[in-house]
Tab-separated table of C-alpha atoms in Angstrom:
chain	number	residue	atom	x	y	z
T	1	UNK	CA	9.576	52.172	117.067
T	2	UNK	CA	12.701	52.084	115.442
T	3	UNK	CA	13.983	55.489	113.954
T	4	UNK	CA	13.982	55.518	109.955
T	5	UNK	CA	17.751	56.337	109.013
T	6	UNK	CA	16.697	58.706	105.728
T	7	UNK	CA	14.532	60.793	108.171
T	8	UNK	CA	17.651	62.014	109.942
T	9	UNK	CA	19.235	63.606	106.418
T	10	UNK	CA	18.900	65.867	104.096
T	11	UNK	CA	20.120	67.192	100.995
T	12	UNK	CA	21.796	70.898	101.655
T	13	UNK	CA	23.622	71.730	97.877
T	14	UNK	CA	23.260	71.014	94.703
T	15	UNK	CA	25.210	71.476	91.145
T	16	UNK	CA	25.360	71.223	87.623
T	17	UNK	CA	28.075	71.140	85.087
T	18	UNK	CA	27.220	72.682	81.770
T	19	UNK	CA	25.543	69.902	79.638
T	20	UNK	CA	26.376	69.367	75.949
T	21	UNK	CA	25.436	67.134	73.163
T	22	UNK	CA	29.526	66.793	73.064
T	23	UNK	CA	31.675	68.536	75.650
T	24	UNK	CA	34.336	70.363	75.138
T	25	UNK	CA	35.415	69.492	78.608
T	26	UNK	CA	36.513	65.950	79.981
T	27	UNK	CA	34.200	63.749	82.054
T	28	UNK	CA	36.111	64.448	84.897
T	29	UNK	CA	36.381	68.164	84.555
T	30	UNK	CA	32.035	68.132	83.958
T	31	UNK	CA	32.057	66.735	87.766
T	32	UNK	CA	35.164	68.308	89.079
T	33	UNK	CA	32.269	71.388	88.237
T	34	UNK	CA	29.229	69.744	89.661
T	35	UNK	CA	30.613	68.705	92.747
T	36	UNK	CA	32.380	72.364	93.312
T	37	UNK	CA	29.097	74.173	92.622
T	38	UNK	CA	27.165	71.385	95.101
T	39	UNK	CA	29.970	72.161	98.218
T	40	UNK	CA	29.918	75.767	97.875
T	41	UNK	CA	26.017	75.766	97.528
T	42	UNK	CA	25.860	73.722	100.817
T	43	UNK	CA	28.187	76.187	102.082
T	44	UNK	CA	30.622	73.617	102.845
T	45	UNK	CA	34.459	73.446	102.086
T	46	UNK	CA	36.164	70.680	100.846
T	47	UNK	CA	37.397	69.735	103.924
T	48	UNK	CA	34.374	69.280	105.379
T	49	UNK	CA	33.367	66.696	102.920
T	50	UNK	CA	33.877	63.116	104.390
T	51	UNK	CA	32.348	60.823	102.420
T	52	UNK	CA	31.584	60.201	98.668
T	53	UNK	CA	29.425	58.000	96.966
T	54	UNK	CA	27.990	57.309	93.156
T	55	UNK	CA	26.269	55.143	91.239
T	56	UNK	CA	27.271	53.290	89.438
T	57	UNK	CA	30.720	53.773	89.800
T	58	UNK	CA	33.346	54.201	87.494
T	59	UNK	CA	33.358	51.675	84.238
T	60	UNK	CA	36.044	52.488	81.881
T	61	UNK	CA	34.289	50.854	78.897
T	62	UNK	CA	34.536	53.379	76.252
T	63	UNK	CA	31.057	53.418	76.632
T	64	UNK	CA	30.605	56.881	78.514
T	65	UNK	CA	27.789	55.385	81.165
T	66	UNK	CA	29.804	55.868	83.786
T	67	UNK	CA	33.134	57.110	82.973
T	68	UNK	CA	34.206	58.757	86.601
T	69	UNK	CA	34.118	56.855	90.307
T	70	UNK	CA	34.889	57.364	93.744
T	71	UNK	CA	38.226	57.500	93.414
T	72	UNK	CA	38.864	59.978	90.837
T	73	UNK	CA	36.875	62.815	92.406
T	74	UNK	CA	38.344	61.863	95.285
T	75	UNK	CA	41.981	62.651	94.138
T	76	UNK	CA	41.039	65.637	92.115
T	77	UNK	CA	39.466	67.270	95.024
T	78	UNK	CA	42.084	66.328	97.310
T	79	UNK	CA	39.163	64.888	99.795
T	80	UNK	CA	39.856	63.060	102.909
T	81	UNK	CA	36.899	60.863	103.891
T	82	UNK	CA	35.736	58.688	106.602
T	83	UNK	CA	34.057	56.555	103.749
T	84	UNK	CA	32.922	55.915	100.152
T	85	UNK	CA	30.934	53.409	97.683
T	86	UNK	CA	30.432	53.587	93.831
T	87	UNK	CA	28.313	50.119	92.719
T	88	UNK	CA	25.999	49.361	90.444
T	89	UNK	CA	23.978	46.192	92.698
T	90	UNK	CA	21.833	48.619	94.607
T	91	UNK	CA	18.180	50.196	93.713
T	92	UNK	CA	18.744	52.198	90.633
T	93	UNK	CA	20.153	55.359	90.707
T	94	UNK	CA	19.315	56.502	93.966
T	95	UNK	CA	21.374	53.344	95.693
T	96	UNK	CA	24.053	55.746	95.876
T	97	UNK	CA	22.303	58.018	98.177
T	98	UNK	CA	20.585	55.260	100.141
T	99	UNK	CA	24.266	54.011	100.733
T	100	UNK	CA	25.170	57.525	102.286
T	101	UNK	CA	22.195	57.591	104.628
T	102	UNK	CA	23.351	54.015	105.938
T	103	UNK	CA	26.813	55.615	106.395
T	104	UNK	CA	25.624	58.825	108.031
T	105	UNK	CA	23.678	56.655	109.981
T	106	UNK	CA	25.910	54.766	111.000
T	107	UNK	CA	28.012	57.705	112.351
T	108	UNK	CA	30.931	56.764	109.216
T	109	UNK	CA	30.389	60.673	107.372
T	110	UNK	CA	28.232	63.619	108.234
T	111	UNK	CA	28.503	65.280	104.969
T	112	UNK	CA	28.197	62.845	101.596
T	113	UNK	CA	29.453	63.912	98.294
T	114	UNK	CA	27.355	62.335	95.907
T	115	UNK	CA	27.226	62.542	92.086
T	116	UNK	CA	26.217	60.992	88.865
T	117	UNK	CA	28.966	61.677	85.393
T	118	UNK	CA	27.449	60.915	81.588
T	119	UNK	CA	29.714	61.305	78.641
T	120	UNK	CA	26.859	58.965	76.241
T	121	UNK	CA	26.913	61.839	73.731
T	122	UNK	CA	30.814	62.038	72.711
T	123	UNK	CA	30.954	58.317	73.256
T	124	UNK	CA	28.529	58.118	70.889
T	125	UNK	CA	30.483	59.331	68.173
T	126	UNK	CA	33.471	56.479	68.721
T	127	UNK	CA	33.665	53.138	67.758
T	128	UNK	CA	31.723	52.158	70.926
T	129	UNK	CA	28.108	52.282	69.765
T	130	UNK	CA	29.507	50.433	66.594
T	131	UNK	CA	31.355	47.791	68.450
T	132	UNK	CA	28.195	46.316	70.104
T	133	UNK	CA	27.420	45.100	66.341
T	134	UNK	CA	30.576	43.518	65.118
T	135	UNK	CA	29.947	40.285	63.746
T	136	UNK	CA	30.959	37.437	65.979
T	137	UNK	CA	30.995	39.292	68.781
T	138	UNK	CA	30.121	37.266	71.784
T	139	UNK	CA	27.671	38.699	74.291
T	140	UNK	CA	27.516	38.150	78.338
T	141	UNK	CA	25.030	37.985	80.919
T	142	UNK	CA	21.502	39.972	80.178
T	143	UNK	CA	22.583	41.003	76.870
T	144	UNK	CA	22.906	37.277	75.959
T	145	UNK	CA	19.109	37.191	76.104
T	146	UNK	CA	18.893	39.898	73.907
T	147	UNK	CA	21.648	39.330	71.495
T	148	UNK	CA	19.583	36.782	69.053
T	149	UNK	CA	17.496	38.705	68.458
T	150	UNK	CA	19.441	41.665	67.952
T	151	UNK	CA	17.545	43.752	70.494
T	152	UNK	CA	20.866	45.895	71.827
T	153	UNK	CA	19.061	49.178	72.579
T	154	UNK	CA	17.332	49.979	75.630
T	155	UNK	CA	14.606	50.973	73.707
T	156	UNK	CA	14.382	47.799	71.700
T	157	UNK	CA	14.302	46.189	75.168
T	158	UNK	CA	11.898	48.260	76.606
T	159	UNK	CA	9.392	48.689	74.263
T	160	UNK	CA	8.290	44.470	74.925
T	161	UNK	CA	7.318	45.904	78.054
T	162	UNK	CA	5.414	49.116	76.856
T	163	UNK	CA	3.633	47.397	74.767
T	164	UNK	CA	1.867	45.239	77.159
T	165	UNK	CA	1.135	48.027	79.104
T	166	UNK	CA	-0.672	49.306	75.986
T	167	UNK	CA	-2.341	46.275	75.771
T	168	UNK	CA	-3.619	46.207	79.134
T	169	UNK	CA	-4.284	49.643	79.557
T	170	UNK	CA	-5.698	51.159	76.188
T	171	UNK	CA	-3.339	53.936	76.273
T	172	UNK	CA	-3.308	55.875	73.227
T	173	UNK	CA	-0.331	57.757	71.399
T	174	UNK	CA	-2.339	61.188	71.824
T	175	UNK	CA	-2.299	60.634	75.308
T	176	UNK	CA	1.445	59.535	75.492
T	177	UNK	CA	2.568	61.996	73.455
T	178	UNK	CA	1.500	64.253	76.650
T	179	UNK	CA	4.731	63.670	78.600
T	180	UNK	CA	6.685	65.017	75.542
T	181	UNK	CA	4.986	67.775	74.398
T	182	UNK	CA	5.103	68.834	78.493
T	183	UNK	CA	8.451	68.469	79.204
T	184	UNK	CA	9.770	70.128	76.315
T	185	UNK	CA	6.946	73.272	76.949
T	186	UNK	CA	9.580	73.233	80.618
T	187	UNK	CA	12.491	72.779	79.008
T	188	UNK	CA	12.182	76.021	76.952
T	189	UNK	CA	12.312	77.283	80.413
T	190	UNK	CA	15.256	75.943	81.565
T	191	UNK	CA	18.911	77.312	80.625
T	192	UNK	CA	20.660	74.663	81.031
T	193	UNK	CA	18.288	71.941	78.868
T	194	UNK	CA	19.310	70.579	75.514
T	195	UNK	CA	16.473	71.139	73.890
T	196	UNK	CA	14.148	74.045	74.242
T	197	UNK	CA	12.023	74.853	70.803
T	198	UNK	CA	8.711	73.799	71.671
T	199	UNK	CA	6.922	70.486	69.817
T	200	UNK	CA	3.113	69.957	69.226
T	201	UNK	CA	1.443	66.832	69.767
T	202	UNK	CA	1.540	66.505	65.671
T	203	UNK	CA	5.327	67.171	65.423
T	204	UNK	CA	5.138	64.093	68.643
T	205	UNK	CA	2.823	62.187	66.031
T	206	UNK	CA	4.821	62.961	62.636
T	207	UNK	CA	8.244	61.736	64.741
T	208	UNK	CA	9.840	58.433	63.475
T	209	UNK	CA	8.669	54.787	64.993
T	210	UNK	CA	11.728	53.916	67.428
T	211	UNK	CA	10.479	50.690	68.132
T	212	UNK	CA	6.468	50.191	68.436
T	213	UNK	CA	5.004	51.927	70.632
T	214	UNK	CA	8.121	54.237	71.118
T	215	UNK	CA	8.810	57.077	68.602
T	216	UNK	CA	11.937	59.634	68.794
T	217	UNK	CA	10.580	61.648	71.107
T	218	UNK	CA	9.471	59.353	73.699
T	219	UNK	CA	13.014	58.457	74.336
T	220	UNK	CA	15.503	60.467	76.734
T	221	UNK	CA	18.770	62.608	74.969
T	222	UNK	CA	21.941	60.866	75.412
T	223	UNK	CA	24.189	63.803	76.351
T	224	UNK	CA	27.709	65.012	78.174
T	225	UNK	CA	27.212	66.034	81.999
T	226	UNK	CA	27.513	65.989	85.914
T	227	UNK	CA	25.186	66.473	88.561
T	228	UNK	CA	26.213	66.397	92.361
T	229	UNK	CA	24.263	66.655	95.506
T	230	UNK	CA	25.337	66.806	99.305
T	231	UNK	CA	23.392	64.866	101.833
T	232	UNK	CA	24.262	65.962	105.159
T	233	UNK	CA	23.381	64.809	108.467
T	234	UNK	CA	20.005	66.584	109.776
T	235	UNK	CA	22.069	68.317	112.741
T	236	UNK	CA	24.872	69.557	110.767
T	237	UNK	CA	22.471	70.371	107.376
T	238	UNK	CA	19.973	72.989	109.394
T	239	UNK	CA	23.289	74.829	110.547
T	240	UNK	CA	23.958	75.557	106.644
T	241	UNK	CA	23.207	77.964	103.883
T	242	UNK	CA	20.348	76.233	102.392
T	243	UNK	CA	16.488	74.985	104.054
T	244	UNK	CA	17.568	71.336	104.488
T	245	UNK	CA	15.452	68.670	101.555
T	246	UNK	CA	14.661	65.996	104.004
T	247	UNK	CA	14.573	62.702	102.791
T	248	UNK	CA	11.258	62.217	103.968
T	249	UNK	CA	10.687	58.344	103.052
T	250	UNK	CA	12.934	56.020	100.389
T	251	UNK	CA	11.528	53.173	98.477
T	252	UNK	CA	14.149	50.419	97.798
T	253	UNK	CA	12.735	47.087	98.018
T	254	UNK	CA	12.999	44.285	95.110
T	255	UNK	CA	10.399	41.980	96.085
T	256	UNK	CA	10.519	40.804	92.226
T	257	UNK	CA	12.987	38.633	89.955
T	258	UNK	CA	15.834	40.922	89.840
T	259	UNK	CA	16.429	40.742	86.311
T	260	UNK	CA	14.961	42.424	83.320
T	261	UNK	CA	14.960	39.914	81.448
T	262	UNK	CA	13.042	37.255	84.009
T	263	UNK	CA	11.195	40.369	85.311
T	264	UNK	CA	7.434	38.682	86.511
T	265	UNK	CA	5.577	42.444	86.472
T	266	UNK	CA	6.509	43.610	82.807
T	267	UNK	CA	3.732	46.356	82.414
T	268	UNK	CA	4.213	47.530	86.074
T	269	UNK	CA	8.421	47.816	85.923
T	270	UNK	CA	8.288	46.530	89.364
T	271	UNK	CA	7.441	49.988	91.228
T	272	UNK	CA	4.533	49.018	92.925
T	273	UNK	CA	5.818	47.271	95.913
T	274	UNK	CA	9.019	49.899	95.734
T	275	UNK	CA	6.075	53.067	95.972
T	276	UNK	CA	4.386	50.627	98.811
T	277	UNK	CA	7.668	50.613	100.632
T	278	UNK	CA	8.029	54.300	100.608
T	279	UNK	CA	4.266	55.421	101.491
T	280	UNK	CA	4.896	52.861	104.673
T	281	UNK	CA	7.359	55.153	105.834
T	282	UNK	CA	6.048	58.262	106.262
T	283	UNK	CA	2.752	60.022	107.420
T	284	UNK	CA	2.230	61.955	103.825
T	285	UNK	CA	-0.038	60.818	101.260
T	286	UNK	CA	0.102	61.248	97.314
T	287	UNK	CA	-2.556	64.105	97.766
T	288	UNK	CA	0.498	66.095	99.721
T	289	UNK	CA	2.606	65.877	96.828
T	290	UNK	CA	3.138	69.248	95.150
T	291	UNK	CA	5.583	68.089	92.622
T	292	UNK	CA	6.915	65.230	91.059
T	293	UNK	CA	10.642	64.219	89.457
T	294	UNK	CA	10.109	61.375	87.288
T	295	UNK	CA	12.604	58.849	85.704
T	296	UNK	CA	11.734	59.647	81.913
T	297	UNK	CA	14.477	57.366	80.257
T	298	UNK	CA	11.113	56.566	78.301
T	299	UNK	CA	8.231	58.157	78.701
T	300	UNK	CA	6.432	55.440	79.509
T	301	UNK	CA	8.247	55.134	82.610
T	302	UNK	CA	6.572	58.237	83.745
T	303	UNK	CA	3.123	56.861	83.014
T	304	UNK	CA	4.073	54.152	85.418
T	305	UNK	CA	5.382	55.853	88.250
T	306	UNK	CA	2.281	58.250	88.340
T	307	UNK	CA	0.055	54.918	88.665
T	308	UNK	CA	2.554	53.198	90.739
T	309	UNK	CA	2.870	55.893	92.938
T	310	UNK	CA	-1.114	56.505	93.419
T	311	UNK	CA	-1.149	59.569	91.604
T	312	UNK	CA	-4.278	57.736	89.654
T	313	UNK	CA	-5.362	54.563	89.675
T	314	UNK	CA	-3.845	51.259	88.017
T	315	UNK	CA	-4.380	52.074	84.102
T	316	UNK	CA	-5.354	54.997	84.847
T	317	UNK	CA	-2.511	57.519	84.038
T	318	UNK	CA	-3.872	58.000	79.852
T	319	UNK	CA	-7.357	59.779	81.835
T	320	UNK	CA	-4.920	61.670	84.424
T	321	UNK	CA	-2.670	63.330	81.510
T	322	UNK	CA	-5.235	63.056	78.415
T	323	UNK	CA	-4.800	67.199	77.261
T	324	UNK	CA	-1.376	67.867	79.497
T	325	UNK	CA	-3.084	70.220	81.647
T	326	UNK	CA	-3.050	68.272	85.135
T	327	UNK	CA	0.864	67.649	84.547
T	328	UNK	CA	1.445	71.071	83.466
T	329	UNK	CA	3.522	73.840	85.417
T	330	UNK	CA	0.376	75.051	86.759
T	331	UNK	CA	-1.589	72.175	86.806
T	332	UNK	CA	-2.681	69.795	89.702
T	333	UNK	CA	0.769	67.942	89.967
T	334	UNK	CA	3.992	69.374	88.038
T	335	UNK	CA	5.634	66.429	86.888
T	336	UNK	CA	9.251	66.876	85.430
T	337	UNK	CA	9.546	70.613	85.624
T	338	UNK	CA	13.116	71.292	84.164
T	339	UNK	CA	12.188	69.353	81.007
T	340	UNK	CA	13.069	65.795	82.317
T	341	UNK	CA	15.396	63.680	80.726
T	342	UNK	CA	13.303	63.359	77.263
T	343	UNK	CA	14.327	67.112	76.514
T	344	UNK	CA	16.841	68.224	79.150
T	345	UNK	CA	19.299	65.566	78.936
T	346	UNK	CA	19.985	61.939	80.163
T	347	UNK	CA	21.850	62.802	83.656
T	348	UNK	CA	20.243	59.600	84.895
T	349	UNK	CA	17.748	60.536	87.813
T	350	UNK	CA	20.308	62.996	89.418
T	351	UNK	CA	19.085	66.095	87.197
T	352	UNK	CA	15.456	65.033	88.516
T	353	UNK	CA	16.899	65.266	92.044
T	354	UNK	CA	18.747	68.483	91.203
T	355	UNK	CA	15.581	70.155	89.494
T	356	UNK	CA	13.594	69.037	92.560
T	357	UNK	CA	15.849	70.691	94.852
T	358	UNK	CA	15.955	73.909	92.955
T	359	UNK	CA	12.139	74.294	92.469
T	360	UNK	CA	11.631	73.391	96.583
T	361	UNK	CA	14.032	76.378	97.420
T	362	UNK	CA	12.564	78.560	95.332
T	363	UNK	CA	15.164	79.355	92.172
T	364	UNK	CA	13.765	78.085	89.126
T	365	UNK	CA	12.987	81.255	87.744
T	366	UNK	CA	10.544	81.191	84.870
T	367	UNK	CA	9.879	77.822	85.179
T	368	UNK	CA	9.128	78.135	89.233
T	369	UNK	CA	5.925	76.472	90.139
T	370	UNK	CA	3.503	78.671	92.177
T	371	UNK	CA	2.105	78.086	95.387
T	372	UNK	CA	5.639	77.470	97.619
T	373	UNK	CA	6.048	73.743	96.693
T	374	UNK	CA	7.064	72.133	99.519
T	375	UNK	CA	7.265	68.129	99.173
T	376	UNK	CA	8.209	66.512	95.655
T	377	UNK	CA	8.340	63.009	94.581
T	378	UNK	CA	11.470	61.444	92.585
T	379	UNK	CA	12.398	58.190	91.565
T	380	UNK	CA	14.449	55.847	89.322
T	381	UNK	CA	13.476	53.756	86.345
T	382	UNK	CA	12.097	50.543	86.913
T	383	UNK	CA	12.840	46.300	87.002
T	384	UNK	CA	15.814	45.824	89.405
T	385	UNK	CA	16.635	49.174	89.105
T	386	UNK	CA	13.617	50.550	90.915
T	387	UNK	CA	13.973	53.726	93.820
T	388	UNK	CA	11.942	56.441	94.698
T	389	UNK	CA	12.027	59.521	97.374
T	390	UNK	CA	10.104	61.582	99.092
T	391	UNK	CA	11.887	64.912	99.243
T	392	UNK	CA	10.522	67.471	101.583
T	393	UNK	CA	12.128	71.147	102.456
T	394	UNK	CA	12.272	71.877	106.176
């Protein structure tokens, strides 16, 4: 049987820049910090770092998606490396670190750099969110689609989709407004989140209509940040400082229309066959999950991925979090611990990884979940930019 290439890494550091509604820092200074903190946490030194990779890579835009690549951090670290990658055709988020394994496996790095720079917040204030509505502007490929009908935000976009999944599904907005309310109880837990006073499911229910059936608080915080992670090879990673996070199974197939716009499972977000792919590769079931990282661009990407990923059956995620309790800190499954990206701040999948890590080695403080977690689900958004992980500590 042919050896699976994620099974022979793991994840050995992780940091965090400070995170700000508007830094008072540069982009590249936020992950100059977060990739620092990640090699010393390994207990690594720079010179020991051979490869780099991101996602999805740099795009000097104005825009502040993804204002710092390969390249940069390269030079401002003074890194020599065996190899790199920073693209955005690759499964979501994670790509970046399903790049690294193929490297590592492929004997090009032992120890991967890998990292993920927003700067949405002070871009935000520009001219660039006002320049996607000047008048005669032409637009090019998926926002062409869009453009008519003058559906430029992601949660204009996304809400089509939600909505048939509240169709289908009977959902209601007590029960959504379950994600919120619990990731913002975690947040108030977590130092470094954005937003910490807690919300009731009436201040969830009294917040303004985004764009039906998304209100204000089912949308993630556009903010200023870095997260970084080292993935080392599984010889050199249980010589370090740190239990080594095996990467236990990936999910990266797109057995779908990669497009949003053409996508042909709109309520699903094409993560079923990306959660099949995963469960395939490994031994564990969804019952040996103690944890669970979920993209939360939206909340209703949540609600997928605990379907998609069997956590409850198809349509069945409004029974599994009707009250909050089973999603809870101390509930069955502790889904988006740190406060996710709805409350925490938009770092884009990597803050999921980085909370996972720090609540599987033990060093979330008040917000640690009981009972030694030891294996923790993580994934991506959905439509061609679907990923997941299983994460488990050695």
């Amino acid at each position: 049987m042919t050896r699976l290439a994620e099974k022979d890494t793991a994840i050995t550091g992780v940091g965090m820049s400070d995170v700000a509604r508007g830094a008072a820092k540069s982009a590249l200074a936020l992950t100059v910090d977060a990739c620092v903190e990640a090699i010393a946490d390994a207990g690594l030194t720079r010179a020991e770092i051979d490869g780099i990779a991101t996602w999805p890579g740099e795009r000097a835009d104005g825009s502040g998606f993804s204002p710092v690549g390969c390249a940069a951090v390269q030079d401002a670290l003074r890194l020599e490396v065996g190899w790199y990658a920073g693209g955005g055709e690759a499964p979501g988020q994670y790509g970046a670190v399903f790049n690294a394994v193929g490297a590592i496996a492929a004997g090009l790095c032992r120890n991967v750099l890998i990292f993920r720079t927003m700067y949405e917040a002070t871009a935000r204030k520009t001219s660039y969110a006002n320049s996607l509505l000047r008048q005669g502007q032409r637009q090019a490929g998926a926002f062409a689609w869009y453009a008519p009908y003058y559906t430029y935000a992601a949660a204009l976009q996304q809400a089509l989709f939600f909505n048939l999944y509240v169709h289908k599904s009977g959902i209601t907005p007590e029960q959504v407004g379950q994600i919120a309310v619990n990731q913002r109880r975690n947040a108030a837990l977590n130092p470094k989140a954005i937003y910490k006073t807690p919300i009731t499911l009436d201040d969830y229910l009294a917040s303004p209509i985004i764009a039906t059936p998304l209100r204000l608080y089912d949308c993630d915080v556009p903010i200023d940040g870095a997260a970084a992670i080292i993935l080392s090879r599984m010889d050199v990673a249980r010589t370090l400082r740190n239990p080594p996070i095996r990467i236990e199974a990936i999910g990266s197939s797109m057995r779908y229309r990669n497009s949003w716009t053409q996508l042909d499972a709109l309520d699903t977000q094409a993560q079923p066959r990306v959660a099949e792919m995963l469960w395939s590769r490994t031994d564990l079931r969804p019952a040996d999950v103690d944890i669970a990282q979920l993209y939360d661009g939206f909340s209703f990407h949540t609600i997928n991925w605990l379907e998609n990923f069997g956590f409850c059956e198809r349509y069945g995620a409004k029974d599994f979090i009707e009250g909050g309790h089973r999603i809870a800190l101390d509930g069955d499954l502790p889904v988006n611990t740190g406060g996710g990206a709805l409350s925490a701040g938009r770092l884009h999948a990597y803050g999921a990884v980085h909370e996972a890590c720090t609540q599987l080695w033990g060093r979330a403080g008040a917000r640690q979940v009981k009972g030694d977690p030891h294996v923790c689900a993580t994934s991506t958004s959905g439509g061609p930019l679907a990923g997941a992980m299983l994460l488990v500590r050695d």
